[in-house]
Every structure is written in structure tokens, then in C-alpha cells.
mmCIF file of C-alpha atoms in Angstrom:
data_model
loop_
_atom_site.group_PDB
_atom_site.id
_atom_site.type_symbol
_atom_site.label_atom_id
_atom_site.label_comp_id
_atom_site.label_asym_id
_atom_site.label_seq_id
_atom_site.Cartn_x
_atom_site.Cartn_y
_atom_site.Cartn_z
ATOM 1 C CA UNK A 47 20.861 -0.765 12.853
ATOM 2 C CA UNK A 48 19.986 -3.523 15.234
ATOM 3 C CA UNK A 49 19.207 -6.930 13.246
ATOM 4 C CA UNK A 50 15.908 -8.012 13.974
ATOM 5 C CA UNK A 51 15.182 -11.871 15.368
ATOM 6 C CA UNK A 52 15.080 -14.776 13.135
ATOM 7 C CA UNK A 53 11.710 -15.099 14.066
ATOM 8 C CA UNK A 54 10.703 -11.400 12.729
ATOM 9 C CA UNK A 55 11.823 -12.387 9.065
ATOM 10 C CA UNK A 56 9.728 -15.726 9.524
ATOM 11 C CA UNK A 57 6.947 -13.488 10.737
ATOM 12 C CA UNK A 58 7.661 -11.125 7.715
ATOM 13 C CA UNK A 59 7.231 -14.069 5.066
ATOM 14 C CA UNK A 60 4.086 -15.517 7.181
ATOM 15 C CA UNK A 61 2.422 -12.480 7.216
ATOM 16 C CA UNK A 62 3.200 -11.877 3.378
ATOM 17 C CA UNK A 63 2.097 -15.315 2.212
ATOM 18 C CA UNK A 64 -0.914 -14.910 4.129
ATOM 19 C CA UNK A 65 -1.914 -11.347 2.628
ATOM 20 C CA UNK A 66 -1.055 -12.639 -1.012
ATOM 21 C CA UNK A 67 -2.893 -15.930 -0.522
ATOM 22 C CA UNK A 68 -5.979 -14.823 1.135
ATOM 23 C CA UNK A 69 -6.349 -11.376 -0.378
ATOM 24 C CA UNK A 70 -5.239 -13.069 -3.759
ATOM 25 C CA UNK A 71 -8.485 -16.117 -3.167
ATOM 26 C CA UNK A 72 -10.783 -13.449 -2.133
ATOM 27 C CA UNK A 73 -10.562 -11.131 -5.131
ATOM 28 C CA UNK A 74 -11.089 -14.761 -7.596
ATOM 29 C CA UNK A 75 -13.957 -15.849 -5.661
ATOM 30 C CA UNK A 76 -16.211 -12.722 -4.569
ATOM 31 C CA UNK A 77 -16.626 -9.049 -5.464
ATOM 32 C CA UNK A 78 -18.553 -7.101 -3.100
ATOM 33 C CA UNK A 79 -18.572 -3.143 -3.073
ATOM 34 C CA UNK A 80 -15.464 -1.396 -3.083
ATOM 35 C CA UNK A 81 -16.615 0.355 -0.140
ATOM 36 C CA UNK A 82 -16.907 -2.683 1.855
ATOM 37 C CA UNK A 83 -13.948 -4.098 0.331
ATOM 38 C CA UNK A 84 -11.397 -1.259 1.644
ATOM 39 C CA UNK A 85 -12.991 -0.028 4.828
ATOM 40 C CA UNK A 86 -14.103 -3.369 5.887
ATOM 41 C CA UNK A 87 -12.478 -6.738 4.552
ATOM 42 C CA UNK A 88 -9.309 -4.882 4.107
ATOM 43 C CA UNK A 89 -8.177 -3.874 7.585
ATOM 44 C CA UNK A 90 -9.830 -7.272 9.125
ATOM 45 C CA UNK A 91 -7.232 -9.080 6.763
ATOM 46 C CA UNK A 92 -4.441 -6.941 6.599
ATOM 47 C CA UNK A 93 -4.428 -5.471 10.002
ATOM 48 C CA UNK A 94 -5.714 -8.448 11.766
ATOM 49 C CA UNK A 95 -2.732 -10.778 11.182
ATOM 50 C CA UNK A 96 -0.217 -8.334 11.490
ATOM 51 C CA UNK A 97 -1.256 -6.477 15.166
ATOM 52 C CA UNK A 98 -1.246 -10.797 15.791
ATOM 53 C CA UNK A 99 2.465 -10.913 14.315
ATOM 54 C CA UNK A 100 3.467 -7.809 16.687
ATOM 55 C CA UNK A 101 1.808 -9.065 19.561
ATOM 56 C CA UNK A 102 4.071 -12.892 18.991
ATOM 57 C CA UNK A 103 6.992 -10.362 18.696
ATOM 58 C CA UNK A 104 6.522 -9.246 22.127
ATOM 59 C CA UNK A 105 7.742 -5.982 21.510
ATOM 60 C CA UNK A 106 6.243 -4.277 24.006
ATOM 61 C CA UNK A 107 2.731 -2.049 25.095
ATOM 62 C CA UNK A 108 0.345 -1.012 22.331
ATOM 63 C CA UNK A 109 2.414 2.204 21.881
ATOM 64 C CA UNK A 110 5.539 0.543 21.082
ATOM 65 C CA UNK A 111 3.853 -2.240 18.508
ATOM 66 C CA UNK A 112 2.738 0.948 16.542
ATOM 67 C CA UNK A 113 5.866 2.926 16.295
ATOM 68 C CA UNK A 114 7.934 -0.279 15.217
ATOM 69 C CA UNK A 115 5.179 -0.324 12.135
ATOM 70 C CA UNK A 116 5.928 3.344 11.542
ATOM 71 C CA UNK A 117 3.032 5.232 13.691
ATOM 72 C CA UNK A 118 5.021 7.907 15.370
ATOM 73 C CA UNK A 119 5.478 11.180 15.779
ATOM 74 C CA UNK A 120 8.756 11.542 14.787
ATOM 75 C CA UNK A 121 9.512 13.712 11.190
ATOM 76 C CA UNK A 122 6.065 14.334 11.279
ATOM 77 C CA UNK A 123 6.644 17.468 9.490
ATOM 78 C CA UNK A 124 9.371 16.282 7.249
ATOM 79 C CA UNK A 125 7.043 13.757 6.458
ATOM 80 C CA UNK A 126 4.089 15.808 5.432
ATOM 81 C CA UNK A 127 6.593 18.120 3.399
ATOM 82 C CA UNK A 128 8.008 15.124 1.307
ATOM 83 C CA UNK A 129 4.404 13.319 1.167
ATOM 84 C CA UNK A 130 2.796 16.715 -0.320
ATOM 85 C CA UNK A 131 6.351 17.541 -3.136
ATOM 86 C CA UNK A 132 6.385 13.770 -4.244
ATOM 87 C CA UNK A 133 2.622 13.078 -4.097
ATOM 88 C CA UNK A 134 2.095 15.562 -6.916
ATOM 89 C CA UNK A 135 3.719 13.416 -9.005
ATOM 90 C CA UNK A 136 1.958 10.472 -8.254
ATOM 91 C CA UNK A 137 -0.999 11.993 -8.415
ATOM 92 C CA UNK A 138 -0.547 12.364 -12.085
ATOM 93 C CA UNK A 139 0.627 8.571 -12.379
ATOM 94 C CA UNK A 140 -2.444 7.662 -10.413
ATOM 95 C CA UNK A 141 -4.641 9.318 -13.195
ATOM 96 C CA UNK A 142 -2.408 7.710 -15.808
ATOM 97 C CA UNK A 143 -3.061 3.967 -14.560
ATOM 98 C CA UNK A 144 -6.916 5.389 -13.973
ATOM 99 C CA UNK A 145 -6.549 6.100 -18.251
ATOM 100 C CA UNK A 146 -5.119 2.682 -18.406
ATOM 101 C CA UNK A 147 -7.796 1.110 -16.322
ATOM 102 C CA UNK A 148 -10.462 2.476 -18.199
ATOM 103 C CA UNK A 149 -9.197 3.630 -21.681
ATOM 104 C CA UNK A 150 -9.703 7.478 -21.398
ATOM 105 C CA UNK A 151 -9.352 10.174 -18.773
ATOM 106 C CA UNK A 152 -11.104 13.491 -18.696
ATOM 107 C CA UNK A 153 -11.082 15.562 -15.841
ATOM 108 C CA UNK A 154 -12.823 18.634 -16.834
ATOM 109 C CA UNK A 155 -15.626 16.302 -18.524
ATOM 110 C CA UNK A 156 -16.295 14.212 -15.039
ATOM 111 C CA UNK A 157 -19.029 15.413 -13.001
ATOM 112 C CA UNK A 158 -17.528 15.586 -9.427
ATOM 113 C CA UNK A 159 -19.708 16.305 -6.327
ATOM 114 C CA UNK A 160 -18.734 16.778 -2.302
ATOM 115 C CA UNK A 161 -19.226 13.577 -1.164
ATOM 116 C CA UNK A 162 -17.757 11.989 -4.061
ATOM 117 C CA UNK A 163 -14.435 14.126 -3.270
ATOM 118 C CA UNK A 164 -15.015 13.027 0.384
ATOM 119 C CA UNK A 165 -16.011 9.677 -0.282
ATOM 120 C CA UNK A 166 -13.036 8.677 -2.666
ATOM 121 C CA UNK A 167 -10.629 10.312 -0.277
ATOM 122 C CA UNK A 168 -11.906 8.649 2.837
ATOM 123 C CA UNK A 169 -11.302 5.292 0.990
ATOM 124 C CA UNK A 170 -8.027 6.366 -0.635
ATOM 125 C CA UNK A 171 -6.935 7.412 3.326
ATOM 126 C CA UNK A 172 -8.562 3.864 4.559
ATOM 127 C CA UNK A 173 -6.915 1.648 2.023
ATOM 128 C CA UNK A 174 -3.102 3.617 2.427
ATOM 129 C CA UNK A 175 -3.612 3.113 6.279
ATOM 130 C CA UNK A 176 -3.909 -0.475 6.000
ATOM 131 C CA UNK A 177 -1.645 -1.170 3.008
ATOM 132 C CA UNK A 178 1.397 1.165 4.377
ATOM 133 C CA UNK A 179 1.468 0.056 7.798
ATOM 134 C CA UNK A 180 2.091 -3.478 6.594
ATOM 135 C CA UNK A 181 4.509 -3.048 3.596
ATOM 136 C CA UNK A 182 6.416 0.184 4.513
ATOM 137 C CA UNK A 183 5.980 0.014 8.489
ATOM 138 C CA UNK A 184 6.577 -3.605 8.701
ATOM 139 C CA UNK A 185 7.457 -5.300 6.348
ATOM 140 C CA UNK A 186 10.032 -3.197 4.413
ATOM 141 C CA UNK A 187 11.397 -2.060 7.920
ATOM 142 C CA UNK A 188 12.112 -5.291 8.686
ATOM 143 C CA UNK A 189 13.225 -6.147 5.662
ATOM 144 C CA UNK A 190 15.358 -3.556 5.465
ATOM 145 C CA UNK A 191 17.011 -3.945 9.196
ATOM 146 C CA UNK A 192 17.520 -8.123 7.871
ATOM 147 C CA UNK A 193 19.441 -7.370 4.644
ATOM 148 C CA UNK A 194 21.710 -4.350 5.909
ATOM 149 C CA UNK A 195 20.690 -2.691 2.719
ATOM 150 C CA UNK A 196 17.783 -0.373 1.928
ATOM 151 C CA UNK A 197 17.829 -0.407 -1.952
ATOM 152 C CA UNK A 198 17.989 -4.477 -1.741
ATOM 153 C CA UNK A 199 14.842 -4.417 0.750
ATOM 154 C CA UNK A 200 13.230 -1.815 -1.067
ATOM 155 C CA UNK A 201 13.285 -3.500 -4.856
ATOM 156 C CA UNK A 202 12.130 -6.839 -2.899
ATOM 157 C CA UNK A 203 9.526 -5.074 -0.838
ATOM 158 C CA UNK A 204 8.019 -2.923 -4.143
ATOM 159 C CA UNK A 205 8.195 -6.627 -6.248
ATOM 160 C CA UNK A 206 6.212 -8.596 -3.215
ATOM 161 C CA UNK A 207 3.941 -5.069 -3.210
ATOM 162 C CA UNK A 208 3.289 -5.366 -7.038
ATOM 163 C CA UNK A 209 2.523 -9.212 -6.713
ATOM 164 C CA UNK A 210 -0.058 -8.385 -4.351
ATOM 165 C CA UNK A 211 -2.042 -6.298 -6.476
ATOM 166 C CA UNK A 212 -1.967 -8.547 -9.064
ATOM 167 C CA UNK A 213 -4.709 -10.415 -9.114
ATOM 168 C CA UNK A 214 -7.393 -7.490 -9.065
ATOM 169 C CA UNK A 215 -6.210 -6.734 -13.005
ATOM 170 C CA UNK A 216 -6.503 -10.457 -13.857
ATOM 171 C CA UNK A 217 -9.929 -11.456 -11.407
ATOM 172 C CA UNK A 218 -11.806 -8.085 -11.041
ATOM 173 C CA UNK A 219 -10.750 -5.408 -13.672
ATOM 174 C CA UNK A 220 -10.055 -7.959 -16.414
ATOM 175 C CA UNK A 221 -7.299 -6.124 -17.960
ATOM 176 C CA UNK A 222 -5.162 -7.353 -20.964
ATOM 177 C CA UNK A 223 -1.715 -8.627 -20.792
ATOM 178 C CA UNK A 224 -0.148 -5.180 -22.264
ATOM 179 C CA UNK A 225 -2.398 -3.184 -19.391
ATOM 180 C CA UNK A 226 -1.684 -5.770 -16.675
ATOM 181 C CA UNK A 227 2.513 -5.289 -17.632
ATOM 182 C CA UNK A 228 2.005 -1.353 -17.607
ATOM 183 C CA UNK A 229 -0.111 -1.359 -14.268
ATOM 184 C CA UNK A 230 1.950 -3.735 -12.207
ATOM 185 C CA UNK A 231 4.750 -1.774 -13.228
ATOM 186 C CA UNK A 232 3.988 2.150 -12.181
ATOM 187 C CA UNK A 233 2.216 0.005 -9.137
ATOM 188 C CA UNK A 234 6.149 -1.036 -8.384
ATOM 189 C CA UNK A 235 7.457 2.304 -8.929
ATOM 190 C CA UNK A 236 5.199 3.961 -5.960
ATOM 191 C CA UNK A 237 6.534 1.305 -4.083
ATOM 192 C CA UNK A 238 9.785 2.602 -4.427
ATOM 193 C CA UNK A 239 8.561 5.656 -3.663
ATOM 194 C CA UNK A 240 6.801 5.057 -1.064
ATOM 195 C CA UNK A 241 9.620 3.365 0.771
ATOM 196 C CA UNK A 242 12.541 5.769 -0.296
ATOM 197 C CA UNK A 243 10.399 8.335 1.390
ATOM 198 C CA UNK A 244 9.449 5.995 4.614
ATOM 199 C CA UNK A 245 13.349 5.364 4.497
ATOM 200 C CA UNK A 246 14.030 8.988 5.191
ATOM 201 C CA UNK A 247 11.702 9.590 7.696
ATOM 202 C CA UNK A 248 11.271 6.739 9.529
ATOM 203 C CA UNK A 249 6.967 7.499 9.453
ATOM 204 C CA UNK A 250 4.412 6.242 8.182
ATOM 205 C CA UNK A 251 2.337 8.976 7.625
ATOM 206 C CA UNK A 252 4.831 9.976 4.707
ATOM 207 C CA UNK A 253 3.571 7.107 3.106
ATOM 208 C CA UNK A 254 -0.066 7.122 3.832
ATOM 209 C CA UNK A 255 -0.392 10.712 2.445
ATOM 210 C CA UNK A 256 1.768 9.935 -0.950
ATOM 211 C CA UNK A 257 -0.954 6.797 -0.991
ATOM 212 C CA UNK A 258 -3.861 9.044 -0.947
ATOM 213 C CA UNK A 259 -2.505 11.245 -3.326
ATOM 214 C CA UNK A 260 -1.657 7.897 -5.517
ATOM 215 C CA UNK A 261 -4.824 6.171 -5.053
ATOM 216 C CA UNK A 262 -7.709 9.118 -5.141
ATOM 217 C CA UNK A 263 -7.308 9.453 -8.629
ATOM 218 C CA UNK A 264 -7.543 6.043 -9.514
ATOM 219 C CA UNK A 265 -10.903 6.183 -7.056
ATOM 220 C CA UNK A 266 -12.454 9.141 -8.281
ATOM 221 C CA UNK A 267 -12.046 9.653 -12.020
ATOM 222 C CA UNK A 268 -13.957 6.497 -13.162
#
């Protein structure tokens, strides 16, 4: 595996710090509707810096910047296979942080209609687009090409991924210390996931789908 540039690690921390520091200020000072929040502020944010940071790398036509965060067509299938096995699972542990988040959980008592279905999963697919391309596609990838070592860029990847969803418990869902330990935790264990299975596949649609099937509970059953 070819060892990325200096400069790509120094991109990798810039882009991080940014993400944490902005995302982290924005979620203290304002709270707008989720729907804003994920399909709007979120890719403008998250997106924005890092097609900047690809561009700076020089790596080459629009084509190429997306397949070096993941978007390819390669193990498409394989992808889809593992995304659909695992995400069952994390399915469940998105409805078990959902109980966490708001004391209780009770599918058959929740009244669900179409457009809620459609409207929590078009956010869930929004929010995993946005989120995976920049930890699994970029930065774990180049992470993982720095250190030699996929476990060792994968536990720092999924700690630098919990961190960054920190702040919503404290800021925005107000949870207590015991909730905030239990959430950032299973919120660390998809990361694993989520780059184990981006480590065998080498796409980022792996991880999108196991996102969606993470996040749409959490989304819907409120």
C-alpha cells in the first residue's frame, strides 16, 4: 500500500479539527430542524472542506477525487451483501441507543406512516453520505495507508468518530453522564464496523447502507 504524502495526514487532521470544531460550535450555539440540519448544514460543512482538501491534493479529475474517498464501483456487490448481513445488527443497536435516547422503545405502539418511512430514510441516506465519505472514504483510508495498520487506524478513526458526535448528547439531547458513556460507546462500535467492512471492500457504499440501517431507527422511532 502506497504511503500517502505528508501533506495528506496534515490534510487529514485539518479537515478533522475543522469538522469537530465547527460542527462541535454549531450544535452549542443553534438548533434548527433536523431536516435542515442533515440535508443542508451538514454536507455544506462536511463536504465542503473536504472536496477543498481533495482538490489541494491534486489527485486528479472529479472522477478520481471520488474514488480515493471510496465512490466506486468496485465490490459493489460484495458491498451491498456485507452492508445488508451486518446492518441487521445494527439496526437493532440503532433502536437500542433510540431506547437510550428517549427512555422506552415500542415499535408495534408507534404510529408509522409513508412519508415518515421515506422521510427518516432519506435523512438516514443524506446524513451516511456525508458522514462516510469523510471518516471511512477519507479519513480512515488515509489513515489507514499512514500507519501500515488497519486495526491501529481503525480504533483511532472510530475514537475521533465518537468525539464528533459528542456534543449533540451534551448541547442538544441533554443526556446524563451514564447515557452519554453508553451512547458514545455503541456510536464507537459502528465505527468499527463501519470501517472493518469499508476495509474489505474498498467502497463506500458498504458503509453508507450499514449507516442507514444504523441511523433510521434512531430517526424514526421517536
Amino acid at each position: 500500500m502506497k504511503r500517502p504524502k505528508p501533506t495528506s495526514i496534515k490534510h487529514v487532521f485539518q479537515l478533522y479539527a475543522f469538522i469537530l470544531v465547527v460542527w462541535g460550535f454549531y450544535r452549542f450555539l443553534f438548533k434548527l430542524p433536523e431536516t435542515v440540519e442533515e440535508l443542508v448544514l451538514k454536507p455544506i460543512i462536511w463536504l465542503g472542506p473536504l472536496w477543498w482538501v481533495l482538490y489541494k491534493e491534486g489527485v486528479g479529475s472529479p472522477a478520481k477525487a471520488l474514488a480515493s474517498a471510496g465512490w466506486t464501483s468496485k465490490n459493489l456487490f460484495k458491498s451491498i451483501y456485507l452492508a445488508i448481513g451486518i446492518g441487521i445488527f445494527l439496526a437493532v443497536e440503532g433502536a437500542f441507543i433510540n431506547s437510550i435516547k428517549y427512555g422506552t422503545f415500542d415499535f408495534l405502539k408507534t404510529n408509522l406512516t409513508q412519508s415518515m418511512l421515506l422521510g427518516a430514510l432519506g435523512i438516514s441516506f443524506i446524513t451516511a453520505v456525508s458522514e462516510e465519505t469523510v471518516f471511512r472514504g477519507f479519513i480512515f483510508g488515509r489513515v489507514w495507508k499512514f500507519l501500515k495498520s488497519e486495526w491501529s487506524a481503525n480504533i483511532l478513526t472510530s475514537i475521533a468518530w465518537a468525539a464528533v458526535h459528542l456534543p449533540v448528547t451534551i448541547f442538544v439531547w441533554g443526556y446524563t453522564q451514564e447515557q452519554i458513556i453508553v451512547f458514545v460507546l455503541l456510536t464507537f462500535l459502528f465505527g468499527v464496523v463501519s470501517s472493518f467492512v469499508y476495509a474489505r471492500t474498498g467502497n463506500i457504499a458498504s458503509s453508507v447502507l450499514l449507516h442507514v440501517f444504523w441511523e433510521w431507527p434512531i430517526i424514526l422511532f421517536r
